[in-house]
mmCIF file of C-alpha atoms and ligand atoms in Angstrom:
data_model
loop_
_atom_site.group_PDB
_atom_site.id
_atom_site.type_symbol
_atom_site.label_atom_id
_atom_site.label_comp_id
_atom_site.label_asym_id
_atom_site.label_seq_id
_atom_site.Cartn_x
_atom_site.Cartn_y
_atom_site.Cartn_z
ATOM 1 C CA MET A 1 -0.148 0.025 -0.393
ATOM 2 C CA ASN A 2 1.266 3.387 -0.978
ATOM 3 C CA VAL A 3 0.737 6.125 1.505
ATOM 4 C CA LEU A 4 1.595 9.439 1.140
ATOM 5 C CA ILE A 5 1.903 11.830 4.178
ATOM 6 C CA ILE A 6 1.120 15.299 4.337
ATOM 7 C CA ASN A 7 2.068 17.456 7.968
ATOM 8 C CA SER A 8 1.762 20.795 7.338
ATOM 9 C CA GLY A 9 3.101 22.831 9.782
ATOM 10 C CA SER A 10 2.748 26.913 10.290
ATOM 11 C CA SER A 11 4.987 28.151 7.596
ATOM 12 C CA SER A 12 5.917 24.665 6.027
ATOM 13 C CA ILE A 13 5.387 21.208 4.439
ATOM 14 C CA LYS A 14 7.058 18.082 5.462
ATOM 15 C CA TYR A 15 5.519 14.063 3.590
ATOM 16 C CA GLN A 16 6.909 11.098 3.111
ATOM 17 C CA LEU A 17 5.600 8.495 0.532
ATOM 18 C CA LEU A 18 6.005 5.363 2.360
ATOM 19 C CA GLU A 19 5.502 1.369 1.001
ATOM 20 C CA MET A 20 3.665 -0.050 4.040
ATOM 21 C CA PRO A 21 3.494 -2.406 6.225
ATOM 22 C CA SER A 22 7.061 -2.277 5.002
ATOM 23 C CA ALA A 23 8.081 1.621 5.898
ATOM 24 C CA LYS A 24 9.969 1.843 3.272
ATOM 25 C CA ILE A 25 10.261 5.231 2.444
ATOM 26 C CA ILE A 26 9.997 5.972 -1.631
ATOM 27 C CA CYS A 27 10.534 9.697 -1.442
ATOM 28 C CA LEU A 28 10.734 12.298 1.057
ATOM 29 C CA GLY A 29 10.833 16.079 1.734
ATOM 30 C CA THR A 30 10.109 19.488 3.170
ATOM 31 C CA ILE A 31 9.068 22.556 2.079
ATOM 32 C CA GLU A 32 10.424 25.687 4.475
ATOM 33 C CA ARG A 33 9.732 29.349 4.856
ATOM 34 C CA ILE A 34 6.628 28.909 3.156
ATOM 35 C CA GLY A 35 5.036 32.583 2.461
ATOM 36 C CA SER A 36 8.047 33.936 1.759
ATOM 37 C CA THR A 37 9.903 34.530 -1.309
ATOM 38 C CA GLN A 38 13.381 32.058 -0.108
ATOM 39 C CA ALA A 39 11.269 28.852 0.555
ATOM 40 C CA ILE A 40 13.425 25.713 0.674
ATOM 41 C CA SER A 41 12.259 22.205 -1.399
ATOM 42 C CA THR A 42 13.772 19.536 -0.897
ATOM 43 C CA TYR A 43 13.729 16.106 -2.382
ATOM 44 C CA LYS A 44 15.067 12.901 -1.678
ATOM 45 C CA THR A 45 14.731 9.493 -3.774
ATOM 46 C CA ASP A 46 17.247 6.334 -3.327
ATOM 47 C CA THR A 47 18.304 7.903 -6.378
ATOM 48 C CA HIS A 48 17.520 11.777 -6.460
ATOM 49 C CA LYS A 49 18.392 14.346 -4.025
ATOM 50 C CA VAL A 50 17.217 17.906 -4.325
ATOM 51 C CA GLU A 51 17.378 21.308 -2.574
ATOM 52 C CA LYS A 52 15.827 24.305 -4.236
ATOM 53 C CA THR A 53 15.019 28.108 -3.368
ATOM 54 C CA TYR A 54 11.792 28.971 -5.015
ATOM 55 C CA GLU A 55 9.244 31.675 -4.291
ATOM 56 C CA ILE A 56 6.337 29.987 -2.282
ATOM 57 C CA ALA A 57 3.996 31.935 -1.402
ATOM 58 C CA THR A 58 0.678 29.160 0.523
ATOM 59 C CA HIS A 59 0.394 25.809 1.745
ATOM 60 C CA LYS A 60 -1.234 25.503 -1.587
ATOM 61 C CA SER A 61 1.362 26.762 -3.909
ATOM 62 C CA GLY A 62 3.728 24.009 -2.038
ATOM 63 C CA LEU A 63 1.151 20.968 -2.362
ATOM 64 C CA GLU A 64 2.012 22.133 -6.394
ATOM 65 C CA ARG A 65 5.601 21.663 -6.039
ATOM 66 C CA ILE A 66 5.222 18.478 -4.385
ATOM 67 C CA THR A 67 2.682 16.921 -6.833
ATOM 68 C CA SER A 68 5.256 18.090 -10.082
ATOM 69 C CA LEU A 69 7.867 16.565 -7.935
ATOM 70 C CA LEU A 70 6.458 12.778 -7.734
ATOM 71 C CA LEU A 71 5.362 13.170 -11.209
ATOM 72 C CA ASP A 72 8.345 14.840 -13.011
ATOM 73 C CA THR A 73 9.764 12.401 -15.552
ATOM 74 C CA GLU A 74 13.023 12.287 -14.543
ATOM 75 C CA MET A 75 13.320 11.954 -10.794
ATOM 76 C CA GLY A 76 9.647 11.137 -9.811
ATOM 77 C CA VAL A 77 8.277 7.845 -7.812
ATOM 78 C CA ILE A 78 4.888 7.848 -9.992
ATOM 79 C CA ASP A 79 3.393 7.758 -13.005
ATOM 80 C CA SER A 80 0.302 8.361 -12.142
ATOM 81 C CA THR A 81 -1.733 9.900 -8.553
ATOM 82 C CA GLU A 82 -3.783 6.197 -9.011
ATOM 83 C CA GLU A 83 -0.333 5.005 -7.977
ATOM 84 C CA ILE A 84 -0.626 6.583 -3.946
ATOM 85 C CA ASP A 85 -3.783 3.771 -2.205
ATOM 86 C CA ALA A 86 -4.397 6.605 0.648
ATOM 87 C CA ILE A 87 -3.004 9.489 1.914
ATOM 88 C CA GLY A 88 -2.546 10.694 5.878
ATOM 89 C CA HIS A 89 -3.438 14.365 6.936
ATOM 90 C CA ARG A 90 -1.510 15.533 10.077
ATOM 91 C CA VAL A 91 -4.565 18.101 11.638
ATOM 92 C CA VAL A 92 -3.341 19.833 14.492
ATOM 93 C CA HIS A 93 -7.330 20.905 16.485
ATOM 94 C CA GLY A 94 -9.434 17.643 16.524
ATOM 95 C CA GLY A 95 -11.395 19.563 19.563
ATOM 96 C CA LYS A 96 -13.140 16.998 22.130
ATOM 97 C CA ASP A 97 -14.737 14.747 19.562
ATOM 98 C CA TYR A 98 -12.222 13.612 17.360
ATOM 99 C CA VAL A 99 -9.290 11.677 19.213
ATOM 100 C CA ASP A 100 -9.254 8.824 17.082
ATOM 101 C CA THR A 101 -7.655 8.414 13.577
ATOM 102 C CA THR A 102 -10.542 9.116 10.970
ATOM 103 C CA LEU A 103 -11.092 8.839 7.577
ATOM 104 C CA ILE A 104 -12.464 12.687 5.799
ATOM 105 C CA ASN A 105 -16.600 13.180 5.490
ATOM 106 C CA GLU A 106 -17.537 16.487 4.518
ATOM 107 C CA GLU A 107 -18.549 15.652 8.250
ATOM 108 C CA VAL A 108 -14.419 16.236 9.512
ATOM 109 C CA LYS A 109 -13.923 18.699 6.945
ATOM 110 C CA GLN A 110 -16.383 21.171 8.412
ATOM 111 C CA LYS A 111 -15.370 20.339 12.024
ATOM 112 C CA ILE A 112 -11.709 21.383 11.436
ATOM 113 C CA LYS A 113 -13.153 24.313 9.596
ATOM 114 C CA SER A 114 -15.489 25.341 12.503
ATOM 115 C CA LEU A 115 -11.674 24.412 14.862
ATOM 116 C CA SER A 116 -9.665 27.512 12.910
ATOM 117 C CA PRO A 117 -10.448 30.233 15.351
ATOM 118 C CA LEU A 118 -8.398 27.966 17.962
ATOM 119 C CA ALA A 119 -5.189 27.002 16.097
ATOM 120 C CA PRO A 120 -5.820 29.601 12.992
ATOM 121 C CA LEU A 121 -1.663 28.835 11.797
ATOM 122 C CA HIS A 122 -2.776 25.754 11.026
ATOM 123 C CA ASN A 123 -6.601 24.013 10.646
ATOM 124 C CA PRO A 124 -7.554 26.587 7.694
ATOM 125 C CA ALA A 125 -3.401 25.098 6.047
ATOM 126 C CA ASN A 126 -4.847 21.705 7.127
ATOM 127 C CA LEU A 127 -7.547 21.448 5.428
ATOM 128 C CA GLU A 128 -6.549 23.121 2.281
ATOM 129 C CA GLY A 129 -3.758 19.886 2.266
ATOM 130 C CA ILE A 130 -6.878 17.945 2.444
ATOM 131 C CA LEU A 131 -8.876 19.700 -0.309
ATOM 132 C CA MET A 132 -6.079 20.208 -2.154
ATOM 133 C CA ALA A 133 -5.603 16.452 -1.797
ATOM 134 C CA GLU A 134 -8.799 15.159 -2.886
ATOM 135 C CA GLU A 135 -9.136 16.527 -5.954
ATOM 136 C CA ILE A 136 -5.495 16.021 -7.327
ATOM 137 C CA PHE A 137 -5.319 12.412 -5.505
ATOM 138 C CA GLU A 138 -9.495 11.466 -6.329
ATOM 139 C CA SER A 139 -9.152 7.912 -5.944
ATOM 140 C CA ALA A 140 -6.694 7.958 -2.324
ATOM 141 C CA LYS A 141 -8.557 7.011 1.101
ATOM 142 C CA GLN A 142 -7.767 10.329 2.720
ATOM 143 C CA ILE A 143 -7.404 10.050 6.474
ATOM 144 C CA VAL A 144 -7.204 12.276 9.219
ATOM 145 C CA VAL A 145 -4.758 11.456 12.448
ATOM 146 C CA PHE A 146 -5.191 14.925 14.709
ATOM 147 C CA ASP A 147 -2.280 16.575 17.130
ATOM 148 C CA THR A 148 -4.634 16.637 20.254
ATOM 149 C CA ALA A 149 -4.668 12.434 20.392
ATOM 150 C CA PHE A 150 -1.763 11.463 22.648
ATOM 151 C CA HIS A 151 -3.351 14.138 24.854
ATOM 152 C CA GLY A 152 -6.351 12.170 25.672
ATOM 153 C CA THR A 153 -4.793 11.133 28.512
ATOM 154 C CA LEU A 154 -4.303 14.440 29.975
ATOM 155 C CA PRO A 155 -5.875 14.445 34.443
ATOM 156 C CA ILE A 156 -8.382 16.138 34.737
ATOM 157 C CA LYS A 157 -6.488 19.036 37.224
ATOM 158 C CA ALA A 158 -4.266 19.574 34.133
ATOM 159 C CA LYS A 159 -6.580 19.724 31.748
ATOM 160 C CA LYS A 160 -9.013 22.499 33.193
ATOM 161 C CA TYR A 161 -8.719 25.886 33.602
ATOM 162 C CA ALA A 162 -9.606 27.605 36.932
ATOM 163 C CA VAL A 163 -12.620 29.511 35.037
ATOM 164 C CA PRO A 164 -16.458 28.905 35.947
ATOM 165 C CA ASN A 165 -17.282 24.845 35.564
ATOM 166 C CA ILE A 166 -19.963 25.587 32.768
ATOM 167 C CA LEU A 167 -17.358 26.309 30.391
ATOM 168 C CA PHE A 168 -15.423 23.146 30.785
ATOM 169 C CA GLU A 169 -18.998 21.202 30.912
ATOM 170 C CA GLU A 170 -21.446 22.164 28.256
ATOM 171 C CA LYS A 171 -18.669 24.598 26.077
ATOM 172 C CA ARG A 172 -14.939 22.755 25.728
ATOM 173 C CA VAL A 173 -12.635 25.090 27.363
ATOM 174 C CA GLN A 174 -9.509 22.923 28.964
ATOM 175 C CA ALA A 175 -6.632 22.154 27.657
ATOM 176 C CA TYR A 176 -6.130 19.623 24.678
ATOM 177 C CA GLY A 177 -2.915 18.889 24.000
ATOM 178 C CA PHE A 178 -0.676 19.338 20.634
ATOM 179 C CA HIS A 179 2.666 17.561 18.972
ATOM 180 C CA GLY A 180 0.813 14.417 20.018
ATOM 181 C CA THR A 181 1.894 12.585 17.264
ATOM 182 C CA SER A 182 6.261 13.351 17.950
ATOM 183 C CA HIS A 183 5.543 13.193 21.626
ATOM 184 C CA LYS A 184 4.199 9.824 22.181
ATOM 185 C CA TYR A 185 6.288 8.784 18.616
ATOM 186 C CA VAL A 186 10.018 10.328 20.830
ATOM 187 C CA SER A 187 8.361 8.953 23.867
ATOM 188 C CA GLU A 188 8.295 4.946 22.915
ATOM 189 C CA LYS A 189 12.152 5.469 20.726
ATOM 190 C CA ALA A 190 12.986 6.617 24.323
ATOM 191 C CA ASN A 191 11.330 4.064 26.750
ATOM 192 C CA GLU A 192 12.462 1.532 24.392
ATOM 193 C CA TYR A 193 15.935 2.390 24.560
ATOM 194 C CA LEU A 194 16.040 2.380 28.495
ATOM 195 C CA GLY A 195 14.131 -1.097 28.049
ATOM 196 C CA ASN A 196 11.315 0.504 30.434
ATOM 197 C CA LYS A 197 8.173 1.056 29.710
ATOM 198 C CA ASN A 198 7.420 2.950 33.462
ATOM 199 C CA THR A 199 9.361 5.945 33.227
ATOM 200 C CA LYS A 200 9.085 9.847 33.820
ATOM 201 C CA LEU A 201 9.736 11.621 30.786
ATOM 202 C CA ILE A 202 9.972 15.286 29.466
ATOM 203 C CA SER A 203 9.480 15.616 25.627
ATOM 204 C CA ILE A 204 10.812 18.985 24.734
ATOM 205 C CA HIS A 205 9.607 19.149 21.074
ATOM 206 C CA LEU A 206 11.119 22.347 19.269
ATOM 207 C CA GLY A 207 10.743 23.669 15.441
ATOM 208 C CA ASN A 208 8.769 26.423 14.851
ATOM 209 C CA GLY A 209 6.122 25.589 17.364
ATOM 210 C CA CYS A 210 7.427 24.213 20.617
ATOM 211 C CA SER A 211 6.285 22.443 23.376
ATOM 212 C CA ILE A 212 6.712 20.102 26.852
ATOM 213 C CA THR A 213 5.157 17.559 27.694
ATOM 214 C CA ALA A 214 5.095 15.290 30.863
ATOM 215 C CA ILE A 215 4.848 11.641 30.351
ATOM 216 C CA LYS A 216 4.615 9.509 33.026
ATOM 217 C CA ASP A 217 4.388 5.707 32.109
ATOM 218 C CA GLY A 218 3.855 6.533 28.392
ATOM 219 C CA LYS A 219 1.217 8.528 29.071
ATOM 220 C CA SER A 220 1.033 12.520 28.297
ATOM 221 C CA ILE A 221 -0.064 13.542 31.825
ATOM 222 C CA ASP A 222 0.691 17.167 31.281
ATOM 223 C CA HIS A 223 1.654 19.545 28.662
ATOM 224 C CA SER A 224 2.625 22.790 28.121
ATOM 225 C CA MET A 225 0.301 24.086 25.165
ATOM 226 C CA GLY A 226 -3.466 24.255 26.055
ATOM 227 C CA PHE A 227 -6.929 25.592 24.380
ATOM 228 C CA ALA A 228 -5.272 26.326 21.575
ATOM 229 C CA PRO A 229 -1.358 25.673 19.956
ATOM 230 C CA SER A 230 -0.321 28.748 21.356
ATOM 231 C CA ASN A 231 0.186 28.795 25.292
ATOM 232 C CA GLY A 232 4.064 27.711 26.793
ATOM 233 C CA LEU A 233 6.898 28.252 25.495
ATOM 234 C CA ILE A 234 8.406 31.075 23.081
ATOM 235 C CA MET A 235 7.866 29.410 19.470
ATOM 236 C CA GLY A 236 9.401 31.310 16.228
ATOM 237 C CA THR A 237 6.243 33.340 15.708
ATOM 238 C CA ARG A 238 3.707 32.661 19.144
ATOM 239 C CA SER A 239 4.131 34.765 21.603
ATOM 240 C CA GLY A 240 3.288 31.197 24.104
ATOM 241 C CA GLU A 241 2.356 32.413 27.456
ATOM 242 C CA ILE A 242 1.374 35.803 28.475
ATOM 243 C CA ASP A 243 -0.981 37.591 31.427
ATOM 244 C CA HIS A 244 -4.105 37.513 29.782
ATOM 245 C CA SER A 245 -4.284 41.208 31.430
ATOM 246 C CA ILE A 246 -2.455 42.603 28.424
ATOM 247 C CA ILE A 247 -4.795 41.623 26.295
ATOM 248 C CA PHE A 248 -7.422 43.611 27.876
ATOM 249 C CA TYR A 249 -5.359 47.327 27.651
ATOM 250 C CA MET A 250 -3.683 46.181 24.465
ATOM 251 C CA VAL A 251 -7.857 46.441 23.222
ATOM 252 C CA ASN A 252 -9.139 49.072 25.614
ATOM 253 C CA THR A 253 -5.964 51.544 26.418
ATOM 254 C CA LEU A 254 -4.109 51.008 23.525
ATOM 255 C CA GLY A 255 -6.667 50.786 20.586
ATOM 256 C CA TYR A 256 -5.588 47.567 18.719
ATOM 257 C CA SER A 257 -9.241 45.074 18.157
ATOM 258 C CA LEU A 258 -9.144 41.693 18.589
ATOM 259 C CA ASP A 259 -8.008 40.931 15.549
ATOM 260 C CA GLU A 260 -5.143 43.083 15.692
ATOM 261 C CA VAL A 261 -4.586 41.226 18.592
ATOM 262 C CA ASN A 262 -5.208 37.506 17.902
ATOM 263 C CA GLU A 263 -2.689 38.085 14.977
ATOM 264 C CA LEU A 264 0.135 39.954 16.753
ATOM 265 C CA LEU A 265 0.440 37.428 19.670
ATOM 266 C CA ASN A 266 0.500 34.682 16.343
ATOM 267 C CA LYS A 267 1.688 35.838 13.808
ATOM 268 C CA LYS A 268 3.901 39.100 14.775
ATOM 269 C CA SER A 269 4.953 37.775 18.461
ATOM 270 C CA GLY A 270 7.536 35.040 20.164
ATOM 271 C CA MET A 271 11.586 35.083 18.453
ATOM 272 C CA LEU A 272 10.475 37.745 15.638
ATOM 273 C CA GLY A 273 8.925 39.878 18.438
ATOM 274 C CA LEU A 274 11.854 39.895 19.766
ATOM 275 C CA THR A 275 14.576 39.829 17.095
ATOM 276 C CA GLY A 276 12.857 39.993 14.528
ATOM 277 C CA TYR A 277 13.922 36.680 12.527
ATOM 278 C CA ASN A 278 11.910 33.828 13.686
ATOM 279 C CA ASP A 279 14.523 30.996 12.045
ATOM 280 C CA LEU A 280 16.497 30.269 14.806
ATOM 281 C CA ARG A 281 19.293 29.613 12.521
ATOM 282 C CA ASP A 282 19.558 33.279 11.599
ATOM 283 C CA ILE A 283 18.687 34.298 15.069
ATOM 284 C CA GLU A 284 22.262 32.000 16.398
ATOM 285 C CA VAL A 285 24.152 34.030 13.645
ATOM 286 C CA GLU A 286 23.289 37.470 14.682
ATOM 287 C CA ALA A 287 23.690 36.465 17.756
ATOM 288 C CA SER A 288 27.002 34.808 17.122
ATOM 289 C CA LYS A 289 28.132 38.611 15.296
ATOM 290 C CA GLY A 290 26.864 40.593 18.915
ATOM 291 C CA ASN A 291 22.964 40.840 18.397
ATOM 292 C CA THR A 292 22.184 41.935 21.849
ATOM 293 C CA ASP A 293 18.150 41.501 20.778
ATOM 294 C CA CYS A 294 19.239 37.237 19.893
ATOM 295 C CA ILE A 295 21.075 37.130 22.194
ATOM 296 C CA LEU A 296 18.307 37.574 25.481
ATOM 297 C CA ALA A 297 15.788 36.202 23.317
ATOM 298 C CA LEU A 298 17.457 33.043 23.143
ATOM 299 C CA GLU A 299 18.123 33.430 26.918
ATOM 300 C CA MET A 300 14.360 33.977 27.310
ATOM 301 C CA ASN A 301 13.619 31.200 25.567
ATOM 302 C CA ALA A 302 16.155 28.629 27.751
ATOM 303 C CA TYR A 303 15.514 30.326 30.460
ATOM 304 C CA ARG A 304 11.175 29.325 29.563
ATOM 305 C CA ILE A 305 11.826 25.590 28.535
ATOM 306 C CA LYS A 306 13.607 25.193 32.215
ATOM 307 C CA LYS A 307 11.432 25.977 34.190
ATOM 308 C CA TYR A 308 9.286 23.942 32.909
ATOM 309 C CA ILE A 309 11.297 21.153 33.644
ATOM 310 C CA GLY A 310 11.242 21.830 37.358
ATOM 311 C CA ALA A 311 7.155 22.242 37.178
ATOM 312 C CA TYR A 312 6.960 18.956 35.137
ATOM 313 C CA THR A 313 10.025 16.606 37.390
ATOM 314 C CA ALA A 314 7.930 18.108 40.208
ATOM 315 C CA THR A 315 4.346 17.118 38.883
ATOM 316 C CA MET A 316 6.073 13.347 37.984
ATOM 317 C CA ASN A 317 7.442 13.543 41.534
ATOM 318 C CA GLY A 318 10.963 13.142 39.590
ATOM 319 C CA LEU A 319 12.460 12.846 36.130
ATOM 320 C CA ASP A 320 14.553 10.100 34.162
ATOM 321 C CA ALA A 321 14.954 11.384 31.347
ATOM 322 C CA ILE A 322 14.417 14.772 28.862
ATOM 323 C CA ILE A 323 14.098 14.803 25.312
ATOM 324 C CA PHE A 324 14.916 17.568 22.691
ATOM 325 C CA THR A 325 13.153 17.188 19.159
ATOM 326 C CA ALA A 326 12.109 18.504 16.442
ATOM 327 C CA GLY A 327 14.248 20.750 14.396
ATOM 328 C CA ILE A 328 14.889 22.965 16.777
ATOM 329 C CA GLY A 329 15.693 20.370 19.458
ATOM 330 C CA GLU A 330 17.656 17.569 17.161
ATOM 331 C CA ASN A 331 19.772 20.310 15.615
ATOM 332 C CA SER A 332 20.186 23.159 17.837
ATOM 333 C CA SER A 333 23.649 22.748 20.299
ATOM 334 C CA LEU A 334 22.996 26.175 21.009
ATOM 335 C CA ILE A 335 19.691 25.710 22.762
ATOM 336 C CA ARG A 336 20.213 22.374 24.433
ATOM 337 C CA GLN A 337 23.338 23.889 26.454
ATOM 338 C CA LEU A 338 21.957 26.907 27.626
ATOM 339 C CA VAL A 339 18.373 24.691 28.953
ATOM 340 C CA CYS A 340 20.935 22.279 30.383
ATOM 341 C CA LYS A 341 22.894 24.849 32.096
ATOM 342 C CA ASP A 342 22.751 24.966 35.898
ATOM 343 C CA MET A 343 20.860 22.259 36.323
ATOM 344 C CA GLU A 344 22.808 20.140 39.097
ATOM 345 C CA TYR A 345 20.595 20.122 41.078
ATOM 346 C CA PHE A 346 18.390 18.038 39.249
ATOM 347 C CA ASN A 347 21.579 16.207 38.952
ATOM 348 C CA ILE A 348 21.406 17.149 35.190
ATOM 349 C CA HIS A 349 25.028 17.293 33.398
ATOM 350 C CA LEU A 350 25.247 17.636 29.673
ATOM 351 C CA ASP A 351 28.923 16.783 28.321
ATOM 352 C CA ASP A 352 29.034 19.608 26.132
ATOM 353 C CA ALA A 353 30.947 18.017 23.156
ATOM 354 C CA LYS A 354 28.434 14.791 23.344
ATOM 355 C CA ASN A 355 26.154 17.471 22.637
ATOM 356 C CA ASP A 356 27.758 19.032 19.831
ATOM 357 C CA LEU A 357 28.441 16.142 17.374
ATOM 358 C CA ARG A 358 25.579 15.697 14.566
ATOM 359 C CA ALA A 359 24.415 12.795 14.360
ATOM 360 C CA SER A 360 21.178 11.535 12.051
ATOM 361 C CA SER A 361 19.552 9.107 15.273
ATOM 362 C CA LEU A 362 19.078 8.511 18.333
ATOM 363 C CA ARG A 363 21.973 9.435 20.371
ATOM 364 C CA GLU A 364 22.607 10.702 24.410
ATOM 365 C CA ILE A 365 24.280 14.682 25.076
ATOM 366 C CA ASN A 366 24.552 13.687 28.965
ATOM 367 C CA LYS A 367 27.672 12.945 31.534
ATOM 368 C CA LYS A 368 28.175 9.473 32.386
ATOM 369 C CA ASP A 369 27.298 10.359 36.298
ATOM 370 C CA SER A 370 24.421 12.207 34.722
ATOM 371 C CA GLU A 371 21.111 10.693 36.881
ATOM 372 C CA ILE A 372 18.572 12.433 34.308
ATOM 373 C CA LYS A 373 19.099 11.369 30.736
ATOM 374 C CA ILE A 374 19.590 13.295 28.018
ATOM 375 C CA LEU A 375 18.678 12.389 25.047
ATOM 376 C CA VAL A 376 18.210 14.300 20.764
ATOM 377 C CA ILE A 377 15.552 11.861 19.335
ATOM 378 C CA PRO A 378 15.133 12.522 15.735
ATOM 379 C CA THR A 379 11.457 13.015 15.343
ATOM 380 C CA ASN A 380 8.865 10.942 12.480
ATOM 381 C CA GLU A 381 5.806 12.160 12.869
ATOM 382 C CA GLU A 382 4.997 10.193 9.241
ATOM 383 C CA LEU A 383 5.875 7.361 9.952
ATOM 384 C CA GLU A 384 3.668 7.056 12.978
ATOM 385 C CA ILE A 385 1.182 8.753 11.115
ATOM 386 C CA ALA A 386 1.792 6.090 8.706
ATOM 387 C CA LYS A 387 1.640 3.499 10.608
ATOM 388 C CA GLN A 388 -1.753 4.790 12.110
ATOM 389 C CA VAL A 389 -3.097 4.918 8.663
ATOM 390 C CA TYR A 390 -2.398 1.345 7.301
ATOM 391 C CA THR A 391 -3.519 -0.006 10.870
ATOM 392 C CA LEU A 392 -7.347 1.962 10.105
ATOM 393 C CA LEU A 393 -7.301 0.788 7.004
ATOM 394 C CA THR A 394 -6.787 -2.844 7.469
HETATM 395 P P1 LIG B 1 10.358 22.521 12.183
HETATM 396 O O1 LIG B 1 8.954 22.647 13.067
HETATM 397 O O2 LIG B 1 10.811 20.862 12.871
HETATM 398 O O3 LIG B 1 10.483 21.738 10.852
HETATM 399 O O4 LIG B 1 11.406 22.842 12.713
HETATM 400 C C1 LIG B 1 11.458 24.168 12.408
HETATM 401 C C2 LIG B 1 12.802 25.270 13.050
HETATM 402 O O5 LIG B 1 14.345 24.232 13.031
HETATM 403 C C3 LIG B 1 13.357 26.208 11.662
HETATM 404 O O6 LIG B 1 12.323 27.682 12.170
HETATM 405 C C4 LIG B 1 14.486 26.774 13.006
HETATM 406 O O7 LIG B 1 14.289 27.723 13.291
HETATM 407 C C5 LIG B 1 15.031 25.113 13.552
HETATM 408 N N1 LIG B 1 16.546 24.549 12.603
HETATM 409 C C6 LIG B 1 16.203 23.836 11.515
HETATM 410 N N2 LIG B 1 17.489 23.762 11.437
HETATM 411 C C7 LIG B 1 18.334 24.066 12.392
HETATM 412 C C8 LIG B 1 19.863 24.168 12.408
HETATM 413 N N3 LIG B 1 20.704 22.849 12.020
HETATM 414 N N4 LIG B 1 20.517 25.191 13.589
HETATM 415 C C9 LIG B 1 19.042 25.532 14.162
HETATM 416 N N5 LIG B 1 18.072 25.667 14.750
HETATM 417 C C10 LIG B 1 17.493 24.628 13.074
#
């Protein structure tokens, strides 16, 4: 069965075509920096590897580029779109109704659309991907895997907000949790590596979006994002946690409209708001040249992560390992070093030499005498989605 996975992020699309159940990768690639004139498109098969920079304005044009690569006469891997049996879509917000992997129908699409205000950077792009894929790959089964699914185990004390009960009971106001596919994948890998299922883990997903999860005995028990993928850590363009009074002050005193505040907190804040850059690679280069905004933003970013490590160690009453994953977590030795610095009290001791080594598979980067393991684990949301698609269809 040929399964194409489309994983749309806020400004990127990752894709993989896999032969299931063997999980053999037929081709894979990414489109990064969507919305810019310098979007980077990568494409890799057994015989070809290309990286090009184009102007890619929208997720829709990104998907068109991916389709033309798959069908390319020289580098392509299929002759016809009918060779794709199923498409697995990552959708960020499934709300309360959709937790399990689901075959897409009109009702599911309506639900994804209705949840767009809660995930404005993602659900519209996810839905656009589904609509485009239905048009292009007419004969393929379309399946959706929700980011919220892994967090179905959050205990009520962690997911309920201290607001009148009616909002939880009747209006579905609660923390849902995101990046579930990634946190599930890397925590299972960590447990395999540790040879133990009954572990206390902190999984730190740092990409364009950033989140952190406390995982006890394989289950998500607390998480930094909440009702929408906006709370918690400082992200590329999202503020993460702020005092909600600031929103009222901006509207009532500074004269912003609510839409403007929403746009500002989701698209113009985070590392972009602090430095003028949203890509950590640019920020690291600027910081190395002495840009003080960039140096401070990196420190603030790591400081926020440290606070969650402290909190989640307390809620689990212990810790076995912390996991770094996703674009920044896997690649930025600087962020890992800033996070793990001065954590001796928690028995977290980073080995700087191991931290600086690059590798594409799981690696342990703590010192030998560190009680807490520090693991870098490449996430593979696409493989996890493909497995779920295959299970659903068979
Ligand atoms: P993701 O959402 O997981 O694809 O992560 C994308 C983000 O990872 C980019 O916006 C960059 O900020 C960051 N990133 C990717 N490669 C590197 C790298 N080599 N060093 C630092 N950050 C990186």
